[in-house]
Amino acid sequence: MDAGSIRQAYLDYFRERGHVRIARANLVPREDPTTLFTGSGMQPLIPYLLGSPHPDGTRLVDSQPCFRAEDIDEVGDARHTTMFEMLGNWSLGDYFKSEQLPWLFNFLTEVLELDPTRLYVSAFSGSPRWEIPRDDEAIEIWTELFSKAGVSAEVVDLGTAEEAARSGIGEGRIILYDESQCWWSRSGPPSSMPVGEPGGIDSEVFYLFPQLAHDPAFGAHCHPHCDCGRFVEIGNSVFMQYRRTEGGFEPLPQPNVDFGGGLERLAMASIDADDVFEIDLLKSVTAAIDSMLPAGSSGDRRAKRIIADHARAVVFLALDGVEPSNNTQGYVMRRFARRAVRQGLLLGIESGLLSALVGPIAASYQSAYPDLAERAGYITEVLEREESLFRRTLARGVRELPKLAGPLLTGDVVFTLFDTYGFPPELSVEEAQSTGLPVEEGWRARYDQLMAEQRERSRTAAAGMFKGGLADQSEATTRLHTATHLLYKALRLVLGDHVVQRGSNITPERLRFDFSHPAKMTPEEVAEVERIVNENIARDWPMNISQMSPDEAFAEGALGAFGDRYGPVVSVYTAGDPSGEWYSKEICGGPHVHHTGELGRFRIVKEESSSAGVRRIRAVVETVEPVTVSA
Ligand code: SER
């Protein structure tokens, strides 16, 4: 079945079972200031999951476009997209596990006719820490469903993904994981949930692509939560029945079901394609990209996937009223649009990329979202404007670069190109490399320093007010830069001195930090690191900078990054008083905030393996933007 037929079949199936179809929500959740974008189907339903009566009753179904900008780095492989559609059904204190799981299994095996021998499920293994028992009811229901379908279904209790990768699932089909996997809330596992947040244990369904070989880079053995791509999660039934309290959980007024299934992934399973870009909704987009390639070229696959994903995202954002700008949602949209255009350049597509993709995208959503075709003219205009603006910026930068640079591209020139022409620093370096112009070795540190100085100059009485323009971007990355220092120190305090920075990457949305540590962090360790960082944000340490030799810096206890080479004089940033009480000291080129109190709330979004002996953390700082109220 194609995606459109699956969507329709799902909505019909649950309508036949007493559900009312509700309208999809806007991609910008106007009533929920905690996130920039609607990233799951349940988000608009939070008040009802917490107990308010829904006007359409206790059984709801919908299909919700979702956007997860934080997954941007993952796009380019065969499975990840930042924009996707989530099919959802909900019981608001109505039915529970004994209806949900059989309905779902029946839908997958009878309606979509998926082969039950390729379905694997997860269930909650129990948590002494949170005093929540093993999900015996779900285990029993799944056992019976598989047995009726004539499929053997051993239960294997593995707890964590690490353990699963170590021991493998053997003949297991019902795999038990702890709260690191079989738990869902908007803010992740129990330890990272704020008080009052609803959540619950869950049970996922995975589809196996046996034609793929396991990739040992992801662990010794494959298992449903392995990231190698053999298993793809196609749906998740969350049993939303708890609310976070200070020390643990209390029951919600009613137990709910919150099911979400990725439409694109269901479509992959249905046509047995292990590449999401092969499904109808995306294939029409990649085909349109192919038709724009210079004669004789077949184009880099990764670039084409990024363009297809980002184009679809910006088309839906435009449909939902977002326009490219330098603020909040508009800024994210701008980045996605420009990244697609840049990838297009790599493929040799030099004009009209985004506008050419609006038609094919609208056509593939004709039946589900007819407003897309109706507003195609407007969407095309918005994207055309942004693309030509960006291309003009690029052209100017490319023209000015050799004149400004002379024989060497320095950090100063990279800064001037960005400051005067809006030409992105990475592009300057790429452009220099492609024309054989040498690039100054320490260009990045110099560029960062100039950016910091410029920020200092532009700091005005408007402090605390919302600032538009590119300042937003550099402010967001600056906050995350400082947060990285606080995190590094907290990791050493919690895990030990063997923790050494192995990599760091910061975008305006999030920080990513790689560090040496032999094991997955426990939820308690993650929570403790978050607590320490937030405590030191609350202490509002001043960030002091001083210059010294690397030897002096290390003697004072400063941290450095593994493998970094230092000149005779280094800058050391201290959170605190450099010669009095301090929390962290680090050799770094900056820029940093003035006081740690500027950061907002720090939250670890993900802790995962990066490579052997190296862990990777993604984290965000959440600030509430001050709102100006006019009379
Ligand atoms: N909220 C759950 C998810 O996003 C199920 O809908 O996976």
PDB file of N, CA and C in Angstrom, residues 153-240:
ATOM      1  N   ALA A 153       7.006 -16.797  19.949  1.00  0.00           N
ATOM      2  CA  ALA A 153       7.304 -15.488  20.535  1.00  0.00           C
ATOM      3  C   ALA A 153       7.897 -15.644  21.929  1.00  0.00           C
ATOM      4  N   GLU A 154       9.199 -15.869  21.941  1.00  0.00           N
ATOM      5  CA  GLU A 154       9.892 -15.962  23.225  1.00  0.00           C
ATOM      6  C   GLU A 154      10.045 -14.572  23.853  1.00  0.00           C
ATOM      7  N   VAL A 155       9.993 -14.547  25.172  1.00  0.00           N
ATOM      8  CA  VAL A 155      10.207 -13.286  25.891  1.00  0.00           C
ATOM      9  C   VAL A 155      11.662 -13.230  26.347  1.00  0.00           C
ATOM     10  N   VAL A 156      12.342 -12.130  26.044  1.00  0.00           N
ATOM     11  CA  VAL A 156      13.734 -11.991  26.482  1.00  0.00           C
ATOM     12  C   VAL A 156      13.869 -10.668  27.237  1.00  0.00           C
ATOM     13  N   ASP A 157      14.349 -10.748  28.471  1.00  0.00           N
ATOM     14  CA  ASP A 157      14.476  -9.545  29.291  1.00  0.00           C
ATOM     15  C   ASP A 157      15.901  -8.997  29.191  1.00  0.00           C
ATOM     16  N   LEU A 158      16.078  -7.853  28.556  1.00  0.00           N
ATOM     17  CA  LEU A 158      17.419  -7.326  28.334  1.00  0.00           C
ATOM     18  C   LEU A 158      17.698  -6.004  29.043  1.00  0.00           C
ATOM     19  N   GLY A 159      16.663  -5.319  29.466  1.00  0.00           N
ATOM     20  CA  GLY A 159      16.866  -4.085  30.248  1.00  0.00           C
ATOM     21  C   GLY A 159      17.282  -2.894  29.400  1.00  0.00           C
ATOM     22  N   THR A 160      18.571  -2.797  29.127  1.00  0.00           N
ATOM     23  CA  THR A 160      19.047  -1.630  28.381  1.00  0.00           C
ATOM     24  C   THR A 160      19.462  -2.016  26.968  1.00  0.00           C
ATOM     25  N   ALA A 161      19.590  -1.004  26.131  1.00  0.00           N
ATOM     26  CA  ALA A 161      20.039  -1.241  24.758  1.00  0.00           C
ATOM     27  C   ALA A 161      21.464  -1.797  24.766  1.00  0.00           C
ATOM     28  N   GLU A 162      22.286  -1.328  25.717  1.00  0.00           N
ATOM     29  CA  GLU A 162      23.675  -1.808  25.806  1.00  0.00           C
ATOM     30  C   GLU A 162      23.698  -3.311  26.072  1.00  0.00           C
ATOM     31  N   GLU A 163      22.862  -3.717  27.034  1.00  0.00           N
ATOM     32  CA  GLU A 163      22.814  -5.135  27.385  1.00  0.00           C
ATOM     33  C   GLU A 163      22.321  -5.947  26.185  1.00  0.00           C
ATOM     34  N   ALA A 164      21.320  -5.397  25.502  1.00  0.00           N
ATOM     35  CA  ALA A 164      20.772  -6.086  24.330  1.00  0.00           C
ATOM     36  C   ALA A 164      21.846  -6.247  23.257  1.00  0.00           C
ATOM     37  N   ALA A 165      22.662  -5.214  23.062  1.00  0.00           N
ATOM     38  CA  ALA A 165      23.712  -5.286  22.045  1.00  0.00           C
ATOM     39  C   ALA A 165      24.791  -6.288  22.448  1.00  0.00           C
ATOM     40  N   ARG A 166      24.999  -6.420  23.760  1.00  0.00           N
ATOM     41  CA  ARG A 166      26.013  -7.372  24.241  1.00  0.00           C
ATOM     42  C   ARG A 166      25.547  -8.805  24.080  1.00  0.00           C
ATOM     43  N   SER A 167      24.283  -9.067  24.498  1.00  0.00           N
ATOM     44  CA  SER A 167      23.881 -10.473  24.532  1.00  0.00           C
ATOM     45  C   SER A 167      23.039 -10.913  23.334  1.00  0.00           C
ATOM     46  N   GLY A 168      22.456  -9.959  22.591  1.00  0.00           N
ATOM     47  CA  GLY A 168      21.634 -10.350  21.462  1.00  0.00           C
ATOM     48  C   GLY A 168      20.273 -10.845  21.917  1.00  0.00           C
ATOM     49  N   ILE A 169      19.322 -10.991  20.988  1.00  0.00           N
ATOM     50  CA  ILE A 169      17.965 -11.352  21.400  1.00  0.00           C
ATOM     51  C   ILE A 169      17.681 -12.832  21.204  1.00  0.00           C
ATOM     52  N   GLY A 170      18.637 -13.586  20.643  1.00  0.00           N
ATOM     53  CA  GLY A 170      18.409 -15.019  20.439  1.00  0.00           C
ATOM     54  C   GLY A 170      17.134 -15.257  19.643  1.00  0.00           C
ATOM     55  N   GLU A 171      16.258 -16.121  20.184  1.00  0.00           N
ATOM     56  CA  GLU A 171      14.987 -16.394  19.505  1.00  0.00           C
ATOM     57  C   GLU A 171      13.891 -15.439  19.957  1.00  0.00           C
ATOM     58  N   GLY A 172      14.270 -14.434  20.733  1.00  0.00           N
ATOM     59  CA  GLY A 172      13.266 -13.554  21.332  1.00  0.00           C
ATOM     60  C   GLY A 172      12.468 -12.757  20.314  1.00  0.00           C
ATOM     61  N   ARG A 173      11.218 -12.521  20.639  1.00  0.00           N
ATOM     62  CA  ARG A 173      10.355 -11.680  19.802  1.00  0.00           C
ATOM     63  C   ARG A 173       9.720 -10.563  20.642  1.00  0.00           C
ATOM     64  N   ILE A 174       9.510 -10.879  21.930  1.00  0.00           N
ATOM     65  CA  ILE A 174       8.971  -9.871  22.849  1.00  0.00           C
ATOM     66  C   ILE A 174      10.151  -9.465  23.734  1.00  0.00           C
ATOM     67  N   ILE A 175      10.679  -8.284  23.481  1.00  0.00           N
ATOM     68  CA  ILE A 175      11.927  -7.890  24.137  1.00  0.00           C
ATOM     69  C   ILE A 175      11.621  -6.887  25.254  1.00  0.00           C
ATOM     70  N   LEU A 176      12.120  -7.202  26.453  1.00  0.00           N
ATOM     71  CA  LEU A 176      11.838  -6.311  27.575  1.00  0.00           C
ATOM     72  C   LEU A 176      13.002  -5.329  27.777  1.00  0.00           C
ATOM     73  N   TYR A 177      12.653  -4.055  27.820  1.00  0.00           N
ATOM     74  CA  TYR A 177      13.635  -2.996  28.077  1.00  0.00           C
ATOM     75  C   TYR A 177      13.164  -2.207  29.300  1.00  0.00           C
ATOM     76  N   ASP A 178      14.106  -1.535  29.947  1.00  0.00           N
ATOM     77  CA  ASP A 178      13.731  -0.718  31.103  1.00  0.00           C
ATOM     78  C   ASP A 178      13.318   0.686  30.659  1.00  0.00           C
ATOM     79  N   GLU A 179      13.288   1.609  31.626  1.00  0.00           N
ATOM     80  CA  GLU A 179      12.764   2.953  31.322  1.00  0.00           C
ATOM     81  C   GLU A 179      13.653   3.745  30.366  1.00  0.00           C
ATOM     82  N   SER A 180      14.886   3.235  30.091  1.00  0.00           N
ATOM     83  CA  SER A 180      15.700   3.949  29.113  1.00  0.00           C
ATOM     84  C   SER A 180      15.122   3.799  27.704  1.00  0.00           C
ATOM     85  N   GLN A 181      14.311   2.763  27.464  1.00  0.00           N
ATOM     86  CA  GLN A 181      13.701   2.584  26.141  1.00  0.00           C
ATOM     87  C   GLN A 181      12.175   2.543  26.209  1.00  0.00           C
ATOM     88  N   CYS A 182      11.626   1.768  27.167  1.00  0.00           N
ATOM     89  CA  CYS A 182      10.171   1.559  27.167  1.00  0.00           C
ATOM     90  C   CYS A 182       9.466   2.571  28.057  1.00  0.00           C
ATOM     91  N   TRP A 183       9.680   3.804  27.775  1.00  0.00           N
ATOM     92  CA  TRP A 183       9.060   4.886  28.540  1.00  0.00           C
ATOM     93  C   TRP A 183       8.884   6.050  27.605  1.00  0.00           C
ATOM     94  N   TRP A 184       7.776   6.747  27.709  1.00  0.00           N
ATOM     95  CA  TRP A 184       7.607   7.922  26.844  1.00  0.00           C
ATOM     96  C   TRP A 184       7.010   9.092  27.612  1.00  0.00           C
ATOM     97  N   SER A 185       7.643  10.229  27.449  1.00  0.00           N
ATOM     98  CA  SER A 185       7.058  11.507  27.861  1.00  0.00           C
ATOM     99  C   SER A 185       7.646  12.536  26.914  1.00  0.00           C
ATOM    100  N   ARG A 186       7.075  13.721  26.904  1.00  0.00           N
ATOM    101  CA  ARG A 186       7.610  14.771  26.023  1.00  0.00           C
ATOM    102  C   ARG A 186       9.061  15.059  26.345  1.00  0.00           C
ATOM    103  N   SER A 187       9.429  14.842  27.611  1.00  0.00           N
ATOM    104  CA  SER A 187      10.808  15.193  27.973  1.00  0.00           C
ATOM    105  C   SER A 187      11.679  13.980  28.243  1.00  0.00           C
ATOM    106  N   GLY A 188      11.303  12.826  27.712  1.00  0.00           N
ATOM    107  CA  GLY A 188      12.181  11.671  27.815  1.00  0.00           C
ATOM    108  C   GLY A 188      11.943  10.842  29.066  1.00  0.00           C
ATOM    109  N   PRO A 189      12.974  10.108  29.525  1.00  0.00           N
ATOM    110  CA  PRO A 189      12.818   9.156  30.626  1.00  0.00           C
ATOM    111  C   PRO A 189      12.483   9.845  31.959  1.00  0.00           C
ATOM    112  N   PRO A 190      12.046   9.058  32.949  1.00  0.00           N
ATOM    113  CA  PRO A 190      11.579   9.627  34.217  1.00  0.00           C
ATOM    114  C   PRO A 190      12.514  10.667  34.808  1.00  0.00           C
ATOM    115  N   SER A 191      13.834  10.391  34.779  1.00  0.00           N
ATOM    116  CA  SER A 191      14.757  11.289  35.469  1.00  0.00           C
ATOM    117  C   SER A 191      14.797  12.672  34.841  1.00  0.00           C
ATOM    118  N   SER A 192      14.419  12.808  33.564  1.00  0.00           N
ATOM    119  CA  SER A 192      14.479  14.153  32.979  1.00  0.00           C
ATOM    120  C   SER A 192      13.106  14.817  32.887  1.00  0.00           C
ATOM    121  N   MET A 193      12.093  14.213  33.507  1.00  0.00           N
ATOM    122  CA  MET A 193      10.764  14.835  33.428  1.00  0.00           C
ATOM    123  C   MET A 193      10.597  15.905  34.515  1.00  0.00           C
ATOM    124  N   PRO A 194      10.090  17.089  34.138  1.00  0.00           N
ATOM    125  CA  PRO A 194       9.787  18.075  35.174  1.00  0.00           C
ATOM    126  C   PRO A 194       8.547  17.661  35.973  1.00  0.00           C
ATOM    127  N   VAL A 195       8.443  18.143  37.183  1.00  0.00           N
ATOM    128  CA  VAL A 195       7.281  17.830  38.014  1.00  0.00           C
ATOM    129  C   VAL A 195       6.013  18.270  37.280  1.00  0.00           C
ATOM    130  N   GLY A 196       5.000  17.395  37.289  1.00  0.00           N
ATOM    131  CA  GLY A 196       3.731  17.717  36.647  1.00  0.00           C
ATOM    132  C   GLY A 196       3.598  17.116  35.258  1.00  0.00           C
ATOM    133  N   GLU A 197       4.718  16.700  34.654  1.00  0.00           N
ATOM    134  CA  GLU A 197       4.700  16.184  33.274  1.00  0.00           C
ATOM    135  C   GLU A 197       4.083  14.780  33.236  1.00  0.00           C
ATOM    136  N   PRO A 198       3.158  14.519  32.278  1.00  0.00           N
ATOM    137  CA  PRO A 198       2.605  13.171  32.175  1.00  0.00           C
ATOM    138  C   PRO A 198       3.508  12.242  31.360  1.00  0.00           C
ATOM    139  N   GLY A 199       3.464  10.961  31.677  1.00  0.00           N
ATOM    140  CA  GLY A 199       4.258   9.984  30.937  1.00  0.00           C
ATOM    141  C   GLY A 199       3.810   8.581  31.289  1.00  0.00           C
ATOM    142  N   GLY A 200       4.464   7.612  30.673  1.00  0.00           N
ATOM    143  CA  GLY A 200       4.103   6.242  31.002  1.00  0.00           C
ATOM    144  C   GLY A 200       4.983   5.239  30.295  1.00  0.00           C
ATOM    145  N   ILE A 201       4.827   3.995  30.687  1.00  0.00           N
ATOM    146  CA  ILE A 201       5.574   2.929  30.035  1.00  0.00           C
ATOM    147  C   ILE A 201       4.979   2.710  28.644  1.00  0.00           C
ATOM    148  N   ASP A 202       5.754   2.105  27.759  1.00  0.00           N
ATOM    149  CA  ASP A 202       5.210   1.912  26.424  1.00  0.00           C
ATOM    150  C   ASP A 202       5.569   0.547  25.861  1.00  0.00           C
ATOM    151  N   SER A 203       4.992   0.265  24.729  1.00  0.00           N
ATOM    152  CA  SER A 203       5.241  -1.000  24.039  1.00  0.00           C
ATOM    153  C   SER A 203       5.310  -0.694  22.552  1.00  0.00           C
ATOM    154  N   GLU A 204       6.510  -0.905  21.986  1.00  0.00           N
ATOM    155  CA  GLU A 204       6.709  -0.523  20.588  1.00  0.00           C
ATOM    156  C   GLU A 204       6.592  -1.737  19.663  1.00  0.00           C
ATOM    157  N   VAL A 205       6.326  -1.450  18.402  1.00  0.00           N
ATOM    158  CA  VAL A 205       6.345  -2.507  17.390  1.00  0.00           C
ATOM    159  C   VAL A 205       7.432  -2.149  16.388  1.00  0.00           C
ATOM    160  N   PHE A 206       8.228  -3.146  16.037  1.00  0.00           N
ATOM    161  CA  PHE A 206       9.332  -2.956  15.087  1.00  0.00           C
ATOM    162  C   PHE A 206       9.130  -3.876  13.899  1.00  0.00           C
ATOM    163  N   TYR A 207       9.635  -3.428  12.758  1.00  0.00           N
ATOM    164  CA  TYR A 207       9.579  -4.251  11.558  1.00  0.00           C
ATOM    165  C   TYR A 207      11.003  -4.610  11.170  1.00  0.00           C
ATOM    166  N   LEU A 208      11.222  -5.879  10.909  1.00  0.00           N
ATOM    167  CA  LEU A 208      12.574  -6.341  10.593  1.00  0.00           C
ATOM    168  C   LEU A 208      12.808  -6.365   9.080  1.00  0.00           C
ATOM    169  N   PHE A 209      13.928  -5.800   8.664  1.00  0.00           N
ATOM    170  CA  PHE A 209      14.353  -5.926   7.270  1.00  0.00           C
ATOM    171  C   PHE A 209      15.498  -6.936   7.227  1.00  0.00           C
ATOM    172  N   PRO A 210      15.170  -8.229   7.092  1.00  0.00           N
ATOM    173  CA  PRO A 210      16.201  -9.260   7.227  1.00  0.00           C
ATOM    174  C   PRO A 210      17.208  -9.217   6.076  1.00  0.00           C
ATOM    175  N   GLN A 211      16.859  -8.520   5.001  1.00  0.00           N
ATOM    176  CA  GLN A 211      17.797  -8.433   3.871  1.00  0.00           C
ATOM    177  C   GLN A 211      19.023  -7.589   4.222  1.00  0.00           C
ATOM    178  N   LEU A 212      18.929  -6.804   5.306  1.00  0.00           N
ATOM    179  CA  LEU A 212      20.072  -5.984   5.717  1.00  0.00           C
ATOM    180  C   LEU A 212      20.948  -6.764   6.685  1.00  0.00           C
ATOM    181  N   ALA A 213      22.269  -6.596   6.552  1.00  0.00           N
ATOM    182  CA  ALA A 213      23.187  -7.213   7.513  1.00  0.00           C
ATOM    183  C   ALA A 213      23.337  -6.271   8.699  1.00  0.00           C
ATOM    184  N   HIS A 214      23.509  -6.842   9.883  1.00  0.00           N
ATOM    185  CA  HIS A 214      23.753  -6.002  11.060  1.00  0.00           C
ATOM    186  C   HIS A 214      25.098  -5.296  10.906  1.00  0.00           C
ATOM    187  N   ASP A 215      25.137  -4.029  11.314  1.00  0.00           N
ATOM    188  CA  ASP A 215      26.390  -3.279  11.256  1.00  0.00           C
ATOM    189  C   ASP A 215      27.024  -3.275  12.648  1.00  0.00           C
ATOM    190  N   PRO A 216      28.151  -3.987  12.809  1.00  0.00           N
ATOM    191  CA  PRO A 216      28.748  -4.121  14.150  1.00  0.00           C
ATOM    192  C   PRO A 216      29.239  -2.801  14.746  1.00  0.00           C
ATOM    193  N   ALA A 217      29.277  -1.736  13.939  1.00  0.00           N
ATOM    194  CA  ALA A 217      29.628  -0.435  14.510  1.00  0.00           C
ATOM    195  C   ALA A 217      28.629  -0.043  15.592  1.00  0.00           C
ATOM    196  N   PHE A 218      27.435  -0.639  15.550  1.00  0.00           N
ATOM    197  CA  PHE A 218      26.402  -0.280  16.515  1.00  0.00           C
ATOM    198  C   PHE A 218      26.338  -1.244  17.698  1.00  0.00           C
ATOM    199  N   GLY A 219      27.268  -2.186  17.771  1.00  0.00           N
ATOM    200  CA  GLY A 219      27.259  -3.141  18.879  1.00  0.00           C
ATOM    201  C   GLY A 219      27.437  -4.550  18.342  1.00  0.00           C
ATOM    202  N   ALA A 220      27.779  -5.476  19.251  1.00  0.00           N
ATOM    203  CA  ALA A 220      28.074  -6.834  18.806  1.00  0.00           C
ATOM    204  C   ALA A 220      26.854  -7.490  18.158  1.00  0.00           C
ATOM    205  N   HIS A 221      25.687  -7.288  18.781  1.00  0.00           N
ATOM    206  CA  HIS A 221      24.475  -7.947  18.270  1.00  0.00           C
ATOM    207  C   HIS A 221      23.383  -6.937  17.937  1.00  0.00           C
ATOM    208  N   CYS A 222      22.555  -7.333  17.005  1.00  0.00           N
ATOM    209  CA  CYS A 222      21.433  -6.481  16.627  1.00  0.00           C
ATOM    210  C   CYS A 222      20.255  -6.765  17.571  1.00  0.00           C
ATOM    211  N   HIS A 223      19.392  -5.783  17.747  1.00  0.00           N
ATOM    212  CA  HIS A 223      18.189  -5.933  18.575  1.00  0.00           C
ATOM    213  C   HIS A 223      17.242  -4.811  18.163  1.00  0.00           C
ATOM    214  N   PRO A 224      15.968  -4.868  18.568  1.00  0.00           N
ATOM    215  CA  PRO A 224      15.022  -3.874  18.036  1.00  0.00           C
ATOM    216  C   PRO A 224      15.459  -2.426  18.203  1.00  0.00           C
ATOM    217  N   HIS A 225      16.115  -2.089  19.331  1.00  0.00           N
ATOM    218  CA  HIS A 225      16.525  -0.693  19.511  1.00  0.00           C
ATOM    219  C   HIS A 225      17.919  -0.396  18.982  1.00  0.00           C
ATOM    220  N   CYS A 226      18.490  -1.308  18.215  1.00  0.00           N
ATOM    221  CA  CYS A 226      19.786  -1.067  17.577  1.00  0.00           C
ATOM    222  C   CYS A 226      19.580  -0.019  16.477  1.00  0.00           C
ATOM    223  N   ASP A 227      20.587   0.836  16.267  1.00  0.00           N
ATOM    224  CA  ASP A 227      20.443   1.909  15.279  1.00  0.00           C
ATOM    225  C   ASP A 227      20.983   1.558  13.894  1.00  0.00           C
ATOM    226  N   CYS A 228      21.253   0.269  13.649  1.00  0.00           N
ATOM    227  CA  CYS A 228      21.895  -0.059  12.369  1.00  0.00           C
ATOM    228  C   CYS A 228      20.927  -0.027  11.191  1.00  0.00           C
ATOM    229  N   GLY A 229      19.619  -0.066  11.481  1.00  0.00           N
ATOM    230  CA  GLY A 229      18.658   0.038  10.389  1.00  0.00           C
ATOM    231  C   GLY A 229      17.917  -1.243  10.039  1.00  0.00           C
ATOM    232  N   ARG A 230      18.336  -2.383  10.603  1.00  0.00           N
ATOM    233  CA  ARG A 230      17.611  -3.643  10.300  1.00  0.00           C
ATOM    234  C   ARG A 230      16.213  -3.623  10.913  1.00  0.00           C
ATOM    235  N   PHE A 231      16.132  -3.113  12.146  1.00  0.00           N
ATOM    236  CA  PHE A 231      14.825  -2.980  12.796  1.00  0.00           C
ATOM    237  C   PHE A 231      14.379  -1.527  12.695  1.00  0.00           C
ATOM    238  N   VAL A 232      13.151  -1.335  12.261  1.00  0.00           N
ATOM    239  CA  VAL A 232      12.619   0.023  12.188  1.00  0.00           C
ATOM    240  C   VAL A 232      11.362   0.090  13.049  1.00  0.00           C
ATOM    241  N   GLU A 233      11.327   1.045  13.953  1.00  0.00           N
ATOM    242  CA  GLU A 233      10.147   1.183  14.811  1.00  0.00           C
ATOM    243  C   GLU A 233       9.002   1.734  13.978  1.00  0.00           C
ATOM    244  N   ILE A 234       7.871   1.023  13.986  1.00  0.00           N
ATOM    245  CA  ILE A 234       6.745   1.498  13.177  1.00  0.00           C
ATOM    246  C   ILE A 234       5.585   1.997  14.024  1.00  0.00           C
ATOM    247  N   GLY A 235       5.625   1.768  15.328  1.00  0.00           N
ATOM    248  CA  GLY A 235       4.530   2.287  16.148  1.00  0.00           C
ATOM    249  C   GLY A 235       4.827   2.127  17.620  1.00  0.00           C
ATOM    250  N   ASN A 236       4.179   2.954  18.424  1.00  0.00           N
ATOM    251  CA  ASN A 236       4.449   2.953  19.854  1.00  0.00           C
ATOM    252  C   ASN A 236       3.155   3.204  20.617  1.00  0.00           C
ATOM    253  N   SER A 237       2.753   2.241  21.451  1.00  0.00           N
ATOM    254  CA  SER A 237       1.578   2.443  22.299  1.00  0.00           C
ATOM    255  C   SER A 237       2.075   2.872  23.675  1.00  0.00           C
ATOM    256  N   VAL A 238       1.766   4.099  24.034  1.00  0.00           N
ATOM    257  CA  VAL A 238       2.180   4.597  25.349  1.00  0.00           C
ATOM    258  C   VAL A 238       0.993   4.460  26.297  1.00  0.00           C
ATOM    259  N   PHE A 239       1.263   3.876  27.458  1.00  0.00           N
ATOM    260  CA  PHE A 239       0.207   3.753  28.455  1.00  0.00           C
ATOM    261  C   PHE A 239       0.417   4.883  29.457  1.00  0.00           C
ATOM    262  N   MET A 240      -0.221   5.983  29.110  1.00  0.00           N
ATOM    263  CA  MET A 240       0.006   7.259  29.817  1.00  0.00           C
ATOM    264  C   MET A 240      -0.805   7.235  31.094  1.00  0.00           C
TER     265      MET A 240
END
